[in-house]
Coordinates of C-alpha atoms in Angstrom, one line a residue:
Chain A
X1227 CA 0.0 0.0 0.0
X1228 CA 1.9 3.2 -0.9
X1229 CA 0.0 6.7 -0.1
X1230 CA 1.7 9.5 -1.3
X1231 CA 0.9 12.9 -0.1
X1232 CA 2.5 15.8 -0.6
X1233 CA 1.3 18.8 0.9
X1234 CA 3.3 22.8 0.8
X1235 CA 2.1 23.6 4.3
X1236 CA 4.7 22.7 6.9
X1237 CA 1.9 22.3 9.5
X1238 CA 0.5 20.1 7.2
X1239 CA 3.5 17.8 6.6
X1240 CA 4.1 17.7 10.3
X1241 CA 0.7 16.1 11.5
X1242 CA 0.9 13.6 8.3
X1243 CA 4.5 13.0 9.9
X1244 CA 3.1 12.2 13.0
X1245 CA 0.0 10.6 11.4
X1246 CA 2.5 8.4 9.4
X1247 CA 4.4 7.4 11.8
X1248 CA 1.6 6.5 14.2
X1249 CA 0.4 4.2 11.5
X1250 CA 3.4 2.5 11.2
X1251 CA 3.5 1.7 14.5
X1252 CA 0.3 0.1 14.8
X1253 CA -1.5 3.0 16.7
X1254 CA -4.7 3.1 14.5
X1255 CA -6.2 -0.5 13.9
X1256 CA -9.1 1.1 12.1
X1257 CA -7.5 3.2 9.2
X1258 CA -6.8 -0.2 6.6
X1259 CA -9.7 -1.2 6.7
X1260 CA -8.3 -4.4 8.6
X1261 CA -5.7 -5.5 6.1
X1262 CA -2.5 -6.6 7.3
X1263 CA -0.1 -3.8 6.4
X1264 CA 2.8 -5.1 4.6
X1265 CA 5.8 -3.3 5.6
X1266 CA 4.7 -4.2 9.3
X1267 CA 7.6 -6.2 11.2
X1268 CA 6.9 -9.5 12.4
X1269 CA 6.9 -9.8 15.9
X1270 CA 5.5 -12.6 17.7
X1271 CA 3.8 -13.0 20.8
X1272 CA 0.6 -11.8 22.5
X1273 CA 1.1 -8.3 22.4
X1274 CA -0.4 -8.2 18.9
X1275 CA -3.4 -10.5 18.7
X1276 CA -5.9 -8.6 21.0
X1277 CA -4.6 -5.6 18.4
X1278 CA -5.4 -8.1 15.6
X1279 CA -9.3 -8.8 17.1
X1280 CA -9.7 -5.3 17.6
X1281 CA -8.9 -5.1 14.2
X1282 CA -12.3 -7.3 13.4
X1283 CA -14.8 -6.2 15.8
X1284 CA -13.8 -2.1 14.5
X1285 CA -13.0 -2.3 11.2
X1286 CA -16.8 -2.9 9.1
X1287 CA -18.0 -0.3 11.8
X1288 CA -16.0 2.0 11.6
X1289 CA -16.5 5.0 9.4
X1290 CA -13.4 6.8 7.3
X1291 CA -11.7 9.0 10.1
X1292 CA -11.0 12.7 9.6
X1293 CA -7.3 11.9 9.5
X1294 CA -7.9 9.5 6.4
X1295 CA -10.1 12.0 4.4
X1296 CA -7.3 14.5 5.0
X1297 CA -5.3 12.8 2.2
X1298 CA -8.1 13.7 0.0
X1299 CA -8.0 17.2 0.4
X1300 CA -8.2 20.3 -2.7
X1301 CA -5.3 21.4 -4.1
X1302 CA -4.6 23.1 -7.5
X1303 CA -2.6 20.4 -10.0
X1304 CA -1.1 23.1 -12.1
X1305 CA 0.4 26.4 -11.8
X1306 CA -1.0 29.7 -12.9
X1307 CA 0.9 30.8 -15.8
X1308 CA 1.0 34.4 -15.6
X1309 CA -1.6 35.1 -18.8
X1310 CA -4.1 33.0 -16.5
X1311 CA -3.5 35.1 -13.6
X1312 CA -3.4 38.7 -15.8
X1313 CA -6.9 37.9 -17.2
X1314 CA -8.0 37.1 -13.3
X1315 CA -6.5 40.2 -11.8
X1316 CA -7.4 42.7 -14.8
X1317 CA -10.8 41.7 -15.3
X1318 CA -13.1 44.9 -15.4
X1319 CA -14.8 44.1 -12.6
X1320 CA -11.5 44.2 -10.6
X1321 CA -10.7 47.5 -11.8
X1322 CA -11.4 50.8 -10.2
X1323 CA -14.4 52.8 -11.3
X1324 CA -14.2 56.1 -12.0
X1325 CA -16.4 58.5 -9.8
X1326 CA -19.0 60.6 -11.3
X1327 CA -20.3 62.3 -8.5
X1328 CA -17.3 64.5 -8.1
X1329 CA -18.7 68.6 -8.1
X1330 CA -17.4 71.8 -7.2
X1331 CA -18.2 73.3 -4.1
X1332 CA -19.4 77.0 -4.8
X1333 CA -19.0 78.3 -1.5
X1334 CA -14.9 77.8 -1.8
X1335 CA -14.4 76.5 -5.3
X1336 CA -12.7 73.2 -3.7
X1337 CA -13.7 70.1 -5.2
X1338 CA -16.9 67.6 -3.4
X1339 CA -18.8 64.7 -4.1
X1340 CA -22.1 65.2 -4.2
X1341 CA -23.7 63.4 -1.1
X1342 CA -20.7 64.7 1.2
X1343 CA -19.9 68.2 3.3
X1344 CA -17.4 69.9 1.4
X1345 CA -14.3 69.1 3.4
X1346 CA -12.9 72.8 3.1
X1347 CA -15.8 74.4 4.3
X1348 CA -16.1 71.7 6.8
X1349 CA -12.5 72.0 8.1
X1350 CA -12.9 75.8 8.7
X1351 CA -16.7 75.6 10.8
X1352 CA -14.6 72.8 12.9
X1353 CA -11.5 75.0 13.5
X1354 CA -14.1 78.1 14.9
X1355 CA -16.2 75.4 16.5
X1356 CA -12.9 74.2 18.4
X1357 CA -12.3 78.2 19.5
X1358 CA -16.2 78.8 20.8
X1359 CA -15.4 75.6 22.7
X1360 CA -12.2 77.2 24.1
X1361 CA -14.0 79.9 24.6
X1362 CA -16.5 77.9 26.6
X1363 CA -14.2 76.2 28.5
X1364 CA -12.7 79.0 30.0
X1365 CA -16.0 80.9 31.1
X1366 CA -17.4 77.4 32.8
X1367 CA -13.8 76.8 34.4
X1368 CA -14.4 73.2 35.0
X1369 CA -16.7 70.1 34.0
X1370 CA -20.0 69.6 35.0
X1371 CA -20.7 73.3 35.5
X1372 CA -22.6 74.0 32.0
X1373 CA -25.3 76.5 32.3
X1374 CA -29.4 75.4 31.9
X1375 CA -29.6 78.7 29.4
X1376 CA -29.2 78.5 25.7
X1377 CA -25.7 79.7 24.5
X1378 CA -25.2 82.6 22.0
X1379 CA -22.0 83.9 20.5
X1380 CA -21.5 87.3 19.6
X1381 CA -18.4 88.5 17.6
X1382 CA -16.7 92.1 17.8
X1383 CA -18.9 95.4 17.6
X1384 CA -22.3 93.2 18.6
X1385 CA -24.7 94.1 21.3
X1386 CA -26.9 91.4 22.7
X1387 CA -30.6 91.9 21.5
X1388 CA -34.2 91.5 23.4
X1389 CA -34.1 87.5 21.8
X1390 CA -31.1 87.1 24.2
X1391 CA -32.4 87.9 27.1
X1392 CA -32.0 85.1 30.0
X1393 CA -29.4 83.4 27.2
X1394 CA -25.4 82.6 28.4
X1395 CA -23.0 85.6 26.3
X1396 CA -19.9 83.9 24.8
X1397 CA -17.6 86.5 23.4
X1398 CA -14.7 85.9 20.5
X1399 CA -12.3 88.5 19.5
X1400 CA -12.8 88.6 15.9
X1401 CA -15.2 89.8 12.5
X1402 CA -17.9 87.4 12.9
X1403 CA -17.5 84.9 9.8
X1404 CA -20.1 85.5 6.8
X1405 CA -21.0 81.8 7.5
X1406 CA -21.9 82.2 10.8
X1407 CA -25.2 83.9 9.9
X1408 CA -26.9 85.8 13.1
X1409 CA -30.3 85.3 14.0
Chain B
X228 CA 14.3 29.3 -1.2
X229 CA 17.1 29.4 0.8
X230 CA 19.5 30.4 -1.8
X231 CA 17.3 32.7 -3.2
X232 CA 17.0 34.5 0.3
X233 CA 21.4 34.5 0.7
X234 CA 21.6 35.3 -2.8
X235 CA 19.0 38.4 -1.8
X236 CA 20.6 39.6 1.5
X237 CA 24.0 39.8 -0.3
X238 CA 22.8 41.9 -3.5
X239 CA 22.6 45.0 -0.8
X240 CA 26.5 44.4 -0.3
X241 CA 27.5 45.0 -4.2
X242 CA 31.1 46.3 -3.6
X243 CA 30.6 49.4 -5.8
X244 CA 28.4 51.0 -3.2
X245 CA 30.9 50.7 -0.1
X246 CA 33.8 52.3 -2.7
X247 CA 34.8 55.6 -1.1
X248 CA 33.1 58.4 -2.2
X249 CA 36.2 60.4 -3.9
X250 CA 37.3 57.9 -7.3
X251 CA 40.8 57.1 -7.7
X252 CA 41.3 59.6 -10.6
X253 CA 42.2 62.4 -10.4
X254 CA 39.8 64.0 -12.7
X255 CA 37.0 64.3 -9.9
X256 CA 34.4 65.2 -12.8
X257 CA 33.8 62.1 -13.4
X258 CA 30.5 60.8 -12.1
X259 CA 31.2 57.0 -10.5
X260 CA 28.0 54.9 -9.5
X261 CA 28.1 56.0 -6.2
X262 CA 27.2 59.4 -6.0
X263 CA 23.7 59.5 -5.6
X264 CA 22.9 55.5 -6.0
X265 CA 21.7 55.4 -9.5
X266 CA 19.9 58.1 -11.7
X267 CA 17.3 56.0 -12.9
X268 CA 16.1 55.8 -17.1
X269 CA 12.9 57.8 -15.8
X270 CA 14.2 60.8 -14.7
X271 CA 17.2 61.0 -17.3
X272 CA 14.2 61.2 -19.8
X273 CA 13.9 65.0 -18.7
X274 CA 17.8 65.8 -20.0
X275 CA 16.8 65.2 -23.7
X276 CA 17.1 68.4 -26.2
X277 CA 15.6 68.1 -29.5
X278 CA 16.6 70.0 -31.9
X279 CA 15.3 73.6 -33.1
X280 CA 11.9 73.4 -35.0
X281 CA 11.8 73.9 -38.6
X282 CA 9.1 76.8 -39.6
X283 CA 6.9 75.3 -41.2
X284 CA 6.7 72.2 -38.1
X285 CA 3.7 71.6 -36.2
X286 CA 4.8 72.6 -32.3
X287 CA 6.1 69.5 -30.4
X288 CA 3.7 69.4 -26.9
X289 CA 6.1 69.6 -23.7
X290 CA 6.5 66.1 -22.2
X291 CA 7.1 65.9 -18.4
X292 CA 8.7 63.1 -17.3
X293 CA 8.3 62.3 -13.2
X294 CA 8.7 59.1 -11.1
X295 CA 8.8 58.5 -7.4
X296 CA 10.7 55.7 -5.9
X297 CA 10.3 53.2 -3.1
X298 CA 6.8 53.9 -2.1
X299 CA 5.9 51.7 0.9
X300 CA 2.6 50.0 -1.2
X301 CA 2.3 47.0 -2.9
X302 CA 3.1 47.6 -7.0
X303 CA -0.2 45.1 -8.0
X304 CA -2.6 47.4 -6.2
X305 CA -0.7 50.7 -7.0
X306 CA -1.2 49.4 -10.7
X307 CA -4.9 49.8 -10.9
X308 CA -4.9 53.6 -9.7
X309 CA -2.0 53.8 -12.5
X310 CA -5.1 52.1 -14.7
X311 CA -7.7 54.4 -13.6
X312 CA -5.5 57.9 -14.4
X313 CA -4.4 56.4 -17.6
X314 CA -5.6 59.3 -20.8
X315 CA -7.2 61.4 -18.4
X316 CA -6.4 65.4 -18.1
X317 CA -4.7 66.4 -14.7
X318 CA -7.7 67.9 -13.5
X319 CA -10.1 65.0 -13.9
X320 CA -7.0 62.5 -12.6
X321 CA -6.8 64.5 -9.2
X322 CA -10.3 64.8 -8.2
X323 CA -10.3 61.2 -8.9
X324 CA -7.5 60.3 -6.5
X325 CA -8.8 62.9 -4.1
X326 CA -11.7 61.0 -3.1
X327 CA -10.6 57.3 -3.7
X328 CA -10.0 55.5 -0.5
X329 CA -6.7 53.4 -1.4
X330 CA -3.5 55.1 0.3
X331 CA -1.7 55.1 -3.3
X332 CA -4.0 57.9 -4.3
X333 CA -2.6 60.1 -1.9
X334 CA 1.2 59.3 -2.9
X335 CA -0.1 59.7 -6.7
X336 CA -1.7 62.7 -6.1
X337 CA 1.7 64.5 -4.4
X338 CA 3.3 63.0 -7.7
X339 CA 1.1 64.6 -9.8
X340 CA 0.8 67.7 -8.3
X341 CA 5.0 68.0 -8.0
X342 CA 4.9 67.1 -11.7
X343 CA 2.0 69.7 -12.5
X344 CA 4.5 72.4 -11.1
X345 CA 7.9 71.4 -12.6
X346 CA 6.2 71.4 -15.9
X347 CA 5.5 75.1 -15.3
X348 CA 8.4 76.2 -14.2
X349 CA 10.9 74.3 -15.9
X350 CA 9.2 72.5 -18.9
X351 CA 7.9 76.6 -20.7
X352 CA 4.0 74.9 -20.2
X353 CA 1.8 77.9 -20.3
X354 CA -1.3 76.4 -19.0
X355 CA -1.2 74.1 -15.4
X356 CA -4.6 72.5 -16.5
X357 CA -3.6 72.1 -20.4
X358 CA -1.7 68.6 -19.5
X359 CA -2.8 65.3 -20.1
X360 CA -1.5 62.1 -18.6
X361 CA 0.3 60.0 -21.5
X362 CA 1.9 57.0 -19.5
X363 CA 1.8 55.9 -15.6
X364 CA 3.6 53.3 -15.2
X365 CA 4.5 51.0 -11.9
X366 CA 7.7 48.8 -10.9
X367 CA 8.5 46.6 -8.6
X368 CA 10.9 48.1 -5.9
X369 CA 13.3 46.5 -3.2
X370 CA 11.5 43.7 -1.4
X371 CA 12.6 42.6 2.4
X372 CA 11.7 39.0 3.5
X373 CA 10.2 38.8 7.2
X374 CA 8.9 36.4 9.2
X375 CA 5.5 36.1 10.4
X376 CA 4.2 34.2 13.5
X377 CA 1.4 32.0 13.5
X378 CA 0.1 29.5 16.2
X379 CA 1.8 26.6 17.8
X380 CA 4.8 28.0 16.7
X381 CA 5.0 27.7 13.3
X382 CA 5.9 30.5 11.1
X383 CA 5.3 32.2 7.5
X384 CA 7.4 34.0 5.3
X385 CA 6.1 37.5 4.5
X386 CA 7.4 40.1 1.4
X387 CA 7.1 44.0 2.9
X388 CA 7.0 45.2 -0.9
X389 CA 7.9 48.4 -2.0
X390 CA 6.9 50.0 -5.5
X391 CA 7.9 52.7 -8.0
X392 CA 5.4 55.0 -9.9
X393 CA 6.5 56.8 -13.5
X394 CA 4.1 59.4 -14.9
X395 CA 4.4 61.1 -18.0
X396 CA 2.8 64.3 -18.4
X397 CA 2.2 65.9 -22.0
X398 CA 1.0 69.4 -23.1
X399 CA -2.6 69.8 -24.5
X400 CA -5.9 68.3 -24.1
X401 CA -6.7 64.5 -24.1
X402 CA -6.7 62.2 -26.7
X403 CA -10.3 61.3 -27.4
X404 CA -11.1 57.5 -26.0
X405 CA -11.2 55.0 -28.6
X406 CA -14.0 53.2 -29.5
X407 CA -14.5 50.3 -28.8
X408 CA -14.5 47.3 -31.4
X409 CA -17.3 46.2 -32.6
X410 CA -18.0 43.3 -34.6
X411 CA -18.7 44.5 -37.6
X412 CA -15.6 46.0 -37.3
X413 CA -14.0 42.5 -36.8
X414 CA -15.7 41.2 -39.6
X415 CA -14.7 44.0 -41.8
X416 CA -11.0 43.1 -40.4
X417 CA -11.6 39.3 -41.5
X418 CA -12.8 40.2 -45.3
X419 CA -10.0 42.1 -45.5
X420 CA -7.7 39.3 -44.4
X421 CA -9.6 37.2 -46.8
X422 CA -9.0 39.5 -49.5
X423 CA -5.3 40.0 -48.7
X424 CA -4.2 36.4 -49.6
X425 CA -2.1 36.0 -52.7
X426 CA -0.4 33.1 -54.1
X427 CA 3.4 32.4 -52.7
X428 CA 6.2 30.9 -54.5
X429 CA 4.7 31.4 -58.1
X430 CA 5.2 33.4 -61.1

């Protein structure tokens, strides 16, 4: 009986090492299907006959282990010559599409796509947003001490108005943006 | 595998690079391989002079040629953004890499943009948006073998693969795509075949 195997994964290799040599030793009674293995020594005395009814009683019952179906496993028979692999790799549908939703944003004139912020514009109302926070921290002085009023920002040269009555004040030092548009 | 991985570690210890820096002649003008590694075919490209036009010559467009080297990204996937800019204009090639999510398109996009601005200052191109990408082109750069750990102590061998990218950049607008073939254009092809055979070895 010659099984050849020959597997590229070292892991592999090892447990059919082990596998193989546990066979060969007489370890697995069942794996045959009770035929006498051939390249087995022959030793005599009692050590190997209640092996040898074991052999009987397990072997019509015994269904093909996972260690036996292992030797039938996939693998590919010939290598990918390179054409093979170009028409795989450079199929259209492996290619990158071009985007068509690509606009101009007409606030700066930076470019968008169409179902996102405008990361310009968004970059700049995050910087100021970061400031007001400052700002923010700085009149509170500590966590947990935020106000139950609504919070309104005024800019330089502007007066708070009868709408901002009961409201928390938060001053910045600079021309208020023409984004920022006051109530 | 072995002696493909020695034969690799010692290709980094070529002799000419560890030769001193000043050459044994005394003419020091004389450019050895080790100043600089190696100017690469790429960027020589941008030395050439043609010759004066002729009057009555239609105008030459400016070519720009530009590379970047050793890019930590694997050459395969660079090669499809390569794919994508392939005949577009500048413009259209930018806003494409702008918003694609692969981290090539940001390296391709500083390439481009570097390129964009030598071709005006050096290259005499009057207009930044009049250029049109010819040829990108990537290469394969300096591999380094690693090992990588897997369970019950078994390992694998991985490649931490480096690339080139080449882009040529050339005055004017586009060249319009071309159509694609159809099969009456094949067929015409095959008639004309056809109709191209003679009769060999005769009178």
């Amino acid at each position: 009986v010659l099984v050849l195997v020959r597997s590229p994964l070292p892991r592999l290799r090892a447990l059919l090492q082990r596998c193989w040599g546990q066979l060969e030793r007489g370890l697995w009674p069942g794996v045959l299907g009770g035929q006498s293995p051939s390249w087995a020594l022959a030793v005599q005395g009692p050590a190997l006959v209640p092996q040898g009814i074991n052999d009987a009683g397990e072997s019509s019952t015994e269904a093909p282990s996972l260690l036996e179906s292992i030797l039938w496993m996939a693998a590919p028979k010939q290598r990918r010559t390179i054409e093979v692999n170009r028409c795989r790799r450079r199929h259209p549908t492996k290619l990158v599409e071009m985007k068509r939703n690509i606009d101009v944003c007409p606030e700066c004139g930076n470019l968008k796509q169409k179902h996102v912020l405008c990361g310009y514009c968004y970059a700049k109302v995050k910087e100021e947003t970061r400031l007001i926070r400052m700002e923010i921290h700085k009149k509170e002085g500590g966590p947990f001490n935020a106000p139950t009023v609504e919070t309104v920002v005024l800019y330089e040269g502007e007066k708070p108005t009868e709408k901002d009555e009961g409201k928390r004040i938060i001053e910045r030092a600079r021309k208020r943006p023409s984004w920022f548009v006051q109530n | 595998s072995g002696a493909a991985w020695a034969r690799g570690l010692l290709s980094w210890a070529r002799p000419e690079r560890w030769l001193a820096s000043g050459s044994f002649f005394p003419l020091s003008c004389i450019h050895t391989s080790t100043s600089l590694q190696k100017i690469g075919k790429w960027e020589k490209k941008n030395r050439i002079v043609y010759p004066p036009q002729l009057p009555g010559e239609p105008r030459r467009p400016a070519e720009i040629y530009h590379c970047r080297r050793e890019i930590k990204y694997s050459s395969d996937k660079m090669w499809y953004l390569a794919k994508l800019i392939k005949g577009m204009s500048i413009d259209q090639a930018l806003a494409q890499l702008e918003f694609s999510d692969k981290k090539g398109a940001k390296v391709i996009k500083e390439v481009l943009l570097e390129a964009q601005e030598m071709a005006v200052r050096k290259h005499n191109v009057e207009f930044k948006s009049n250029l049109h990408i010819a040829e990108s082109q990537t290469g394969r750069g300096r591999y380094v073998k690693r090992v990588r750990c897997h369970g019950k102590g078994m390992f694998g061998i991985m490649k931490i693969s480096r690339c080139h990218y080449f882009v040529k950049l050339v005055e004017g607008p586009p060249p319009p795509p071309e159509p694609p073939r159809t099969g009456f254009d094949q067929a015409k092809e095959y008639v004309q075949q056809l109709r191209n055979r003679t009769l060999v070895h005769t009178l």
